[in-house]
Amino acid sequence: MEIKKLVRFGLDFGRAGAHTSRTLMLGELETVLSYLDNPNAEKIDYLKAIDEENCLGKRTQANRKITYRDLAKLYTLDPSVTIFRDLLYFWKRDHQGRPLLALLCSYCRDELLRSTALLINNFPEGSIVGRDVVEEFIENQQPGRFSAATLKSVTQNINSSWTQTGHLTGRVRKIRARAKATPGNVAYALFLGFLTGIRGEALFQTEFAKLLDCPIDQAIELAEEASRRGWIVFKRVGKTIEVLFPNLLTQQEMEWLREQS
């Protein structure tokens, strides 16, 4: 699908991602969304909460502005944007799934995080994920982009993010672990795949679904649970699977999807 069509839903394919200086910022995101628990909040309200009301407790206004900038890079902080509005939908309903919900949303928007997903997914559970291996991978993906010092910092940020999501464990020596998917995680991953034009059983094999460390049969069970909770509509007749998202799309977004088809 054309990139410009995906950008309408909030996906970002630029190089200026937050991981050049920050991590997934899961703690900051949790604090902001808890502080601004208002279904009618707009993007300006998130800016006010962080910059003017200092809900994150930053010492200087410069730090507050930088924090807002980086959170907006990762998540948009704009409820009019599809992927953030629907992140909020599952965030409020599936507390256990919040780390992977944050990963799925930021994966849509951060090139460095997105590029390292394949590397992390290829490590078997229990194996050591050396920092040098991650550094070499990033350098090979974007030769010469970073100085040695910056590359080290970027790698530390990336490893920290994958640790926050449960894919890695350990403070210094990183070990590949298995993330724990929830019904909300699977539903959101299926939804993101749906936005890119994927349909049916193939939704369980997208790049988004692979982030969940979840076998297909287990993912289907979690999708069925999400359907029972009324979050999505999941139908299976024999080998035919249909997944629909009536609670997650505006009329305009449904029109965009029809155009894509």
Short mmCIF file of C-alpha atoms in Angstrom, two decimals:
data_model
loop_
_atom_site.label_atom_id
_atom_site.label_comp_id
_atom_site.label_asym_id
_atom_site.label_seq_id
_atom_site.Cartn_x
_atom_site.Cartn_y
_atom_site.Cartn_z
CA MET A 1 0.00 0.00 0.00
CA GLU A 2 1.17 3.52 -0.74
CA ILE A 3 2.95 5.18 2.18
CA LYS A 4 0.97 8.40 1.80
CA LYS A 5 -2.26 6.46 2.38
CA LEU A 6 -0.92 4.90 5.58
CA VAL A 7 0.28 8.28 6.86
CA ARG A 8 -3.37 9.36 7.04
CA PHE A 9 -3.87 6.81 9.82
CA GLY A 10 -0.84 8.05 11.76
CA LEU A 11 1.97 5.82 10.52
CA ASP A 12 5.29 7.59 10.09
CA PHE A 13 8.15 6.51 7.82
CA GLY A 14 10.56 9.39 8.43
CA ARG A 15 14.07 8.98 9.84
CA ALA A 16 13.72 11.46 12.72
CA GLY A 17 12.47 9.00 15.35
CA ALA A 18 12.65 9.38 19.11
CA HIS A 19 15.10 6.52 19.67
CA THR A 20 18.05 8.65 18.67
CA SER A 21 17.71 10.19 22.14
CA ARG A 22 14.94 8.39 24.04
CA THR A 23 13.42 4.98 24.72
CA LEU A 24 9.84 3.81 24.35
CA MET A 25 9.02 6.24 27.19
CA LEU A 26 6.49 3.81 28.62
CA GLY A 27 6.57 5.36 32.09
CA GLU A 28 5.99 8.87 30.76
CA LEU A 29 3.15 7.66 28.54
CA GLU A 30 1.45 5.89 31.45
CA THR A 31 1.72 9.01 33.60
CA VAL A 32 0.36 11.35 30.94
CA LEU A 33 -2.59 9.09 30.06
CA SER A 34 -3.42 8.63 33.73
CA TYR A 35 -3.19 12.37 34.40
CA LEU A 36 -5.29 13.35 31.39
CA ASP A 37 -8.06 10.80 31.75
CA ASN A 38 -10.49 12.70 29.58
CA PRO A 39 -12.21 11.06 26.58
CA ASN A 40 -12.75 14.49 25.01
CA ALA A 41 -9.11 15.60 25.33
CA GLU A 42 -7.44 17.08 22.25
CA LYS A 43 -3.80 17.32 21.25
CA ILE A 44 -3.47 20.77 22.82
CA ASP A 45 -4.58 19.28 26.15
CA TYR A 46 -1.65 16.87 26.09
CA LEU A 47 0.72 19.74 25.41
CA LYS A 48 -0.75 21.75 28.31
CA ALA A 49 -0.56 18.77 30.67
CA ILE A 50 3.13 18.21 29.93
CA ASP A 51 4.37 21.75 29.32
CA GLU A 52 2.21 24.04 31.44
CA GLU A 53 0.97 21.73 34.22
CA ASN A 54 4.21 19.71 34.30
CA CYS A 55 2.41 16.43 35.00
CA LEU A 56 5.70 14.57 34.41
CA GLY A 57 7.61 16.59 36.99
CA LYS A 58 10.37 17.85 34.68
CA ARG A 59 12.74 20.39 36.20
CA THR A 60 12.90 22.84 33.30
CA GLN A 61 10.58 24.05 30.61
CA ALA A 62 13.11 22.94 28.01
CA ASN A 63 12.89 19.37 29.32
CA ARG A 64 9.10 19.55 29.28
CA LYS A 65 9.06 20.66 25.66
CA ILE A 66 11.55 17.98 24.60
CA THR A 67 9.55 15.31 26.41
CA TYR A 68 6.35 16.39 24.69
CA ARG A 69 8.12 16.43 21.34
CA ASP A 70 9.44 12.89 21.75
CA LEU A 71 6.19 11.46 23.09
CA ALA A 72 4.40 13.03 20.14
CA LYS A 73 6.91 11.46 17.76
CA LEU A 74 6.23 8.04 19.22
CA TYR A 75 2.46 8.23 19.76
CA THR A 76 1.21 11.48 18.13
CA LEU A 77 -0.70 12.40 21.34
CA ASP A 78 -3.47 13.41 18.97
CA PRO A 79 -6.83 11.64 19.48
CA SER A 80 -7.91 12.69 16.01
CA VAL A 81 -5.22 10.34 14.62
CA THR A 82 -6.42 6.78 14.12
CA ILE A 83 -3.61 4.79 15.70
CA PHE A 84 -3.46 6.94 18.85
CA ARG A 85 -7.22 7.15 19.33
CA ASP A 86 -7.45 3.37 19.15
CA LEU A 87 -4.39 2.93 21.35
CA LEU A 88 -6.41 4.83 23.95
CA TYR A 89 -9.40 2.53 23.36
CA PHE A 90 -7.43 -0.57 24.30
CA TRP A 91 -5.28 1.22 26.90
CA LYS A 92 -8.35 1.91 29.03
CA ARG A 93 -9.71 -1.63 28.65
CA ASP A 94 -6.60 -3.81 28.86
CA HIS A 95 -4.23 -2.63 31.59
CA GLN A 96 -2.05 -5.73 31.45
CA GLY A 97 -1.44 -5.21 27.75
CA ARG A 98 -0.17 -1.64 27.98
CA PRO A 99 3.54 -2.31 27.28
CA LEU A 100 2.77 -4.14 24.02
CA LEU A 101 0.12 -1.60 23.07
CA ALA A 102 2.78 1.10 23.38
CA LEU A 103 5.17 -1.01 21.31
CA LEU A 104 2.63 -1.53 18.52
CA CYS A 105 1.84 2.18 18.27
CA SER A 106 5.46 3.36 18.43
CA TYR A 107 6.49 0.65 15.96
CA CYS A 108 4.21 2.38 13.46
CA ARG A 109 6.06 5.64 13.94
CA ASP A 110 9.71 5.01 14.81
CA GLU A 111 12.06 3.80 12.08
CA LEU A 112 14.86 2.63 14.39
CA LEU A 113 12.53 0.59 16.57
CA ARG A 114 10.88 -0.86 13.48
CA SER A 115 14.19 -1.82 11.88
CA THR A 116 15.37 -3.77 14.93
CA ALA A 117 12.20 -5.83 15.32
CA LEU A 118 13.38 -8.44 12.83
CA LEU A 119 16.66 -8.82 14.71
CA ILE A 120 14.98 -9.24 18.09
CA ASN A 121 12.39 -11.65 16.72
CA ASN A 122 15.12 -13.87 15.25
CA PHE A 123 16.77 -14.47 18.62
CA PRO A 124 15.50 -17.68 20.24
CA GLU A 125 14.12 -17.42 23.73
CA GLY A 126 16.87 -17.65 26.34
CA SER A 127 19.68 -16.51 24.06
CA ILE A 128 22.00 -13.60 24.85
CA VAL A 129 21.35 -10.43 22.85
CA GLY A 130 24.75 -8.73 22.87
CA ARG A 131 24.93 -4.97 22.56
CA ASP A 132 27.63 -5.34 19.92
CA VAL A 133 25.28 -7.41 17.78
CA VAL A 134 22.57 -4.76 17.97
CA GLU A 135 25.09 -2.00 17.23
CA GLU A 136 26.38 -3.87 14.20
CA PHE A 137 22.85 -4.46 12.96
CA ILE A 138 21.92 -0.77 13.22
CA GLU A 139 25.16 0.28 11.53
CA ASN A 140 24.56 -2.17 8.68
CA GLN A 141 21.02 -0.86 8.23
CA GLN A 142 22.18 2.76 8.08
CA PRO A 143 25.93 2.85 7.37
CA GLY A 144 27.68 5.92 8.68
CA ARG A 145 24.58 7.62 10.06
CA PHE A 146 25.78 7.58 13.67
CA SER A 147 29.10 8.26 15.33
CA ALA A 148 30.45 5.51 17.58
CA ALA A 149 29.25 7.31 20.71
CA THR A 150 25.79 7.99 19.29
CA LEU A 151 25.47 4.43 18.02
CA LYS A 152 26.20 3.14 21.52
CA SER A 153 23.54 5.46 22.98
CA VAL A 154 20.97 4.53 20.33
CA THR A 155 21.59 0.83 20.97
CA GLN A 156 21.10 1.31 24.71
CA ASN A 157 17.79 3.08 24.01
CA ILE A 158 16.63 0.33 21.68
CA ASN A 159 17.58 -2.41 24.14
CA SER A 160 15.79 -0.55 26.92
CA SER A 161 12.62 -0.33 24.84
CA TRP A 162 12.61 -4.04 24.04
CA THR A 163 13.14 -4.67 27.75
CA GLN A 164 10.15 -2.50 28.66
CA THR A 165 7.97 -4.58 26.35
CA GLY A 166 9.10 -7.90 27.79
CA HIS A 167 11.10 -9.10 24.77
CA LEU A 168 14.38 -8.77 26.68
CA THR A 169 15.29 -9.20 30.34
CA GLY A 170 18.35 -8.18 32.34
CA ARG A 171 19.77 -4.81 33.22
CA VAL A 172 23.17 -5.15 31.56
CA ARG A 173 23.27 -8.64 30.07
CA LYS A 174 20.20 -8.84 27.85
CA ILE A 175 18.46 -12.19 27.44
CA ARG A 176 15.74 -12.84 24.89
CA ALA A 177 12.46 -13.47 26.69
CA ARG A 178 8.91 -14.05 25.50
CA ALA A 179 6.49 -11.15 25.64
CA LYS A 180 3.06 -11.85 27.11
CA ALA A 181 0.24 -10.99 24.73
CA THR A 182 -3.28 -10.10 25.85
CA PRO A 183 -6.64 -9.89 24.03
CA GLY A 184 -6.18 -6.14 23.60
CA ASN A 185 -2.70 -6.61 22.13
CA VAL A 186 -3.94 -9.08 19.53
CA ALA A 187 -6.97 -6.94 18.68
CA TYR A 188 -4.81 -3.82 18.19
CA ALA A 189 -2.25 -5.75 16.12
CA LEU A 190 -5.01 -7.12 13.90
CA PHE A 191 -6.43 -3.62 13.55
CA LEU A 192 -3.09 -2.17 12.45
CA GLY A 193 -2.75 -4.93 9.88
CA PHE A 194 -6.29 -4.17 8.71
CA LEU A 195 -5.32 -0.53 8.13
CA THR A 196 -2.54 -1.69 5.78
CA GLY A 197 -5.00 -3.64 3.65
CA ILE A 198 -4.54 -7.14 5.07
CA ARG A 199 -7.66 -9.24 5.59
CA GLY A 200 -8.72 -12.63 6.95
CA GLU A 201 -6.30 -15.18 8.38
CA ALA A 202 -3.34 -13.21 6.99
CA LEU A 203 -3.95 -10.65 9.74
CA PHE A 204 -2.37 -13.12 12.16
CA GLN A 205 0.86 -13.18 10.16
CA THR A 206 1.60 -9.47 9.75
CA GLU A 207 4.63 -7.64 11.10
CA PHE A 208 2.39 -6.30 13.87
CA ALA A 209 1.23 -9.75 14.93
CA LYS A 210 4.82 -11.01 15.01
CA LEU A 211 5.69 -8.39 17.63
CA LEU A 212 3.48 -10.23 20.14
CA ASP A 213 5.62 -13.39 20.44
CA CYS A 214 2.35 -15.28 20.15
CA PRO A 215 1.69 -18.49 18.16
CA ILE A 216 -1.19 -18.20 15.71
CA ASP A 217 -3.45 -20.63 17.56
CA GLN A 218 -3.00 -18.67 20.78
CA ALA A 219 -3.50 -15.36 18.96
CA ILE A 220 -6.79 -16.67 17.55
CA GLU A 221 -7.93 -17.60 21.05
CA LEU A 222 -7.08 -14.11 22.28
CA ALA A 223 -8.90 -12.57 19.30
CA GLU A 224 -11.97 -14.63 20.19
CA GLU A 225 -11.73 -13.31 23.74
CA ALA A 226 -11.47 -9.73 22.44
CA SER A 227 -14.58 -10.40 20.37
CA ARG A 228 -16.46 -11.73 23.40
CA ARG A 229 -15.58 -8.52 25.22
CA GLY A 230 -17.08 -6.51 22.36
CA TRP A 231 -13.82 -4.86 21.28
CA ILE A 232 -13.74 -6.36 17.77
CA VAL A 233 -15.85 -8.73 15.71
CA PHE A 234 -14.18 -12.08 15.06
CA LYS A 235 -15.86 -14.71 12.89
CA ARG A 236 -14.52 -18.13 11.93
CA VAL A 237 -16.29 -20.64 9.71
CA GLY A 238 -14.08 -23.60 8.97
CA LYS A 239 -10.80 -22.17 7.70
CA THR A 240 -12.35 -18.83 6.78
CA ILE A 241 -11.66 -15.98 9.18
CA GLU A 242 -13.18 -12.51 9.16
CA VAL A 243 -12.19 -9.72 11.55
CA LEU A 244 -14.05 -6.43 11.70
CA PHE A 245 -13.53 -3.28 13.79
CA PRO A 246 -16.84 -1.39 14.09
CA ASN A 247 -15.79 0.37 17.32
CA LEU A 248 -12.46 1.60 16.01
CA LEU A 249 -13.10 3.38 12.73
CA THR A 250 -14.74 6.68 11.87
CA GLN A 251 -16.85 7.12 8.76
CA GLN A 252 -13.97 9.00 7.11
CA GLU A 253 -11.51 6.21 7.91
CA MET A 254 -13.89 3.58 6.53
CA GLU A 255 -14.06 5.61 3.34
CA TRP A 256 -10.26 5.71 3.13
CA LEU A 257 -10.17 1.93 3.48
CA ARG A 258 -12.74 1.51 0.73
CA GLU A 259 -10.57 3.70 -1.50
CA GLN A 260 -7.58 1.50 -0.75
CA SER A 261 -9.53 -1.61 -1.70
#
